[in-house]
Amino acid sequence: MTRSDIQTMETTHNQFGLRIAAHLDAAVADLPHDISERLRAARTRAVAARAMSVQTSPQTVVQNGLALLNGGDEGLNIWNRIGSLLPLIALVAGLATIKNFVDDDRANQLAEVDAALLADDLPPSAYADPGFLQFLKLPTLTEKQE
């Protein structure tokens, strides 16, 4: 939208508001005094609320056909970008460290099971026994003595 389009829309809205106000003013003359006073007080509050909302609205800037909110002098310089990426980098590094730790722990557990299997003289039927894995998880006599 161009500036002239925005001004035309504002003018149209203002004219519509003035016509509504004229109709309301004409109708107020026929109302009792107490009702007209309550309407006057309500109008005053509405105008005051509208004035406050207009003052607190953000400033918009139109550049190259894009409407932008004016955020002040704080631009996205290199330090702001680095500061916004640091938490993401820390999260990824932490997750990678946890994954490596879990993988190493799992490899150590499998190595212990393999070492126990290779060190003991077991018959082949022991490997097919469902309770064999539980047996391997039990502490050995040397571990109990320590």
PDB file of C-alpha atoms in Angstrom, residues 68-146:
ATOM      1  CA  LEU A  68       8.373  -3.302   9.268  1.00  0.00           C
ATOM      2  CA  LEU A  69       8.025  -2.660  12.981  1.00  0.00           C
ATOM      3  CA  ASN A  70      10.555  -0.107  14.110  1.00  0.00           C
ATOM      4  CA  GLY A  71      12.452  -1.902  16.873  1.00  0.00           C
ATOM      5  CA  GLY A  72      14.881   0.889  17.707  1.00  0.00           C
ATOM      6  CA  ASP A  73      18.621   1.005  17.192  1.00  0.00           C
ATOM      7  CA  GLU A  74      19.210  -2.614  18.188  1.00  0.00           C
ATOM      8  CA  GLY A  75      20.136  -4.254  14.906  1.00  0.00           C
ATOM      9  CA  LEU A  76      21.115  -7.830  14.229  1.00  0.00           C
ATOM     10  CA  ASN A  77      24.846  -7.283  14.361  1.00  0.00           C
ATOM     11  CA  ILE A  78      27.354 -10.122  14.636  1.00  0.00           C
ATOM     12  CA  TRP A  79      27.349 -10.195  18.459  1.00  0.00           C
ATOM     13  CA  ASN A  80      23.560 -10.532  18.649  1.00  0.00           C
ATOM     14  CA  ARG A  81      23.650 -13.411  16.185  1.00  0.00           C
ATOM     15  CA  ILE A  82      26.456 -15.155  18.058  1.00  0.00           C
ATOM     16  CA  GLY A  83      24.607 -14.646  21.335  1.00  0.00           C
ATOM     17  CA  SER A  84      21.451 -16.199  19.928  1.00  0.00           C
ATOM     18  CA  LEU A  85      23.331 -19.198  18.497  1.00  0.00           C
ATOM     19  CA  LEU A  86      25.378 -20.020  21.623  1.00  0.00           C
ATOM     20  CA  PRO A  87      22.562 -21.851  23.479  1.00  0.00           C
ATOM     21  CA  LEU A  88      21.867 -23.971  20.401  1.00  0.00           C
ATOM     22  CA  ILE A  89      25.554 -24.849  20.019  1.00  0.00           C
ATOM     23  CA  ALA A  90      25.792 -25.733  23.726  1.00  0.00           C
ATOM     24  CA  LEU A  91      22.714 -27.971  23.440  1.00  0.00           C
ATOM     25  CA  VAL A  92      24.072 -29.839  20.414  1.00  0.00           C
ATOM     26  CA  ALA A  93      27.487 -30.280  22.073  1.00  0.00           C
ATOM     27  CA  GLY A  94      25.841 -31.592  25.253  1.00  0.00           C
ATOM     28  CA  LEU A  95      23.696 -34.085  23.354  1.00  0.00           C
ATOM     29  CA  ALA A  96      26.724 -35.318  21.374  1.00  0.00           C
ATOM     30  CA  THR A  97      28.700 -35.780  24.606  1.00  0.00           C
ATOM     31  CA  ILE A  98      25.863 -37.741  26.217  1.00  0.00           C
ATOM     32  CA  LYS A  99      25.533 -39.961  23.130  1.00  0.00           C
ATOM     33  CA  ASN A 100      29.268 -40.714  23.130  1.00  0.00           C
ATOM     34  CA  PHE A 101      29.200 -41.530  26.847  1.00  0.00           C
ATOM     35  CA  VAL A 102      26.229 -43.892  26.455  1.00  0.00           C
ATOM     36  CA  ASP A 103      27.823 -45.583  23.428  1.00  0.00           C
ATOM     37  CA  ASP A 104      31.113 -46.103  25.311  1.00  0.00           C
ATOM     38  CA  ASP A 105      29.281 -47.488  28.332  1.00  0.00           C
ATOM     39  CA  ARG A 106      27.323 -49.929  26.156  1.00  0.00           C
ATOM     40  CA  ALA A 107      30.518 -51.044  24.384  1.00  0.00           C
ATOM     41  CA  ASN A 108      32.192 -51.655  27.755  1.00  0.00           C
ATOM     42  CA  GLN A 109      29.241 -53.763  28.927  1.00  0.00           C
ATOM     43  CA  LEU A 110      29.343 -55.865  25.757  1.00  0.00           C
ATOM     44  CA  ALA A 111      33.112 -56.286  26.106  1.00  0.00           C
ATOM     45  CA  GLU A 112      32.672 -57.565  29.664  1.00  0.00           C
ATOM     46  CA  VAL A 113      30.100 -60.123  28.487  1.00  0.00           C
ATOM     47  CA  ASP A 114      32.379 -61.240  25.640  1.00  0.00           C
ATOM     48  CA  ALA A 115      35.351 -61.552  27.993  1.00  0.00           C
ATOM     49  CA  ALA A 116      33.303 -63.638  30.410  1.00  0.00           C
ATOM     50  CA  LEU A 117      32.151 -65.909  27.595  1.00  0.00           C
ATOM     51  CA  LEU A 118      35.657 -66.403  26.249  1.00  0.00           C
ATOM     52  CA  ALA A 119      37.290 -66.914  29.653  1.00  0.00           C
ATOM     53  CA  ASP A 120      34.955 -69.639  30.919  1.00  0.00           C
ATOM     54  CA  ASP A 121      34.713 -73.203  29.688  1.00  0.00           C
ATOM     55  CA  LEU A 122      31.015 -73.577  28.967  1.00  0.00           C
ATOM     56  CA  PRO A 123      29.167 -76.254  27.071  1.00  0.00           C
ATOM     57  CA  PRO A 124      27.308 -75.044  23.937  1.00  0.00           C
ATOM     58  CA  SER A 125      23.939 -75.742  25.568  1.00  0.00           C
ATOM     59  CA  ALA A 126      24.673 -73.029  28.156  1.00  0.00           C
ATOM     60  CA  TYR A 127      24.564 -70.343  25.456  1.00  0.00           C
ATOM     61  CA  ALA A 128      20.990 -71.331  24.542  1.00  0.00           C
ATOM     62  CA  ASP A 129      19.797 -71.223  28.160  1.00  0.00           C
ATOM     63  CA  PRO A 130      17.432 -68.236  28.770  1.00  0.00           C
ATOM     64  CA  GLY A 131      18.874 -67.694  32.257  1.00  0.00           C
ATOM     65  CA  PHE A 132      22.448 -67.525  30.981  1.00  0.00           C
ATOM     66  CA  LEU A 133      22.355 -63.756  30.466  1.00  0.00           C
ATOM     67  CA  GLN A 134      21.137 -63.332  34.034  1.00  0.00           C
ATOM     68  CA  PHE A 135      23.978 -65.552  35.210  1.00  0.00           C
ATOM     69  CA  LEU A 136      26.476 -63.335  33.417  1.00  0.00           C
ATOM     70  CA  LYS A 137      25.063 -60.245  35.107  1.00  0.00           C
ATOM     71  CA  LEU A 138      25.601 -61.726  38.572  1.00  0.00           C
ATOM     72  CA  PRO A 139      28.806 -60.608  40.273  1.00  0.00           C
ATOM     73  CA  THR A 140      31.568 -63.210  40.312  1.00  0.00           C
ATOM     74  CA  LEU A 141      33.331 -64.434  43.455  1.00  0.00           C
ATOM     75  CA  THR A 142      36.277 -62.096  42.877  1.00  0.00           C
ATOM     76  CA  GLU A 143      33.974 -59.092  42.591  1.00  0.00           C
ATOM     77  CA  LYS A 144      32.149 -60.102  45.804  1.00  0.00           C
ATOM     78  CA  GLN A 145      35.419 -60.328  47.752  1.00  0.00           C
ATOM     79  CA  GLU A 146      36.546 -56.843  46.703  1.00  0.00           C
TER      80      GLU A 146
END
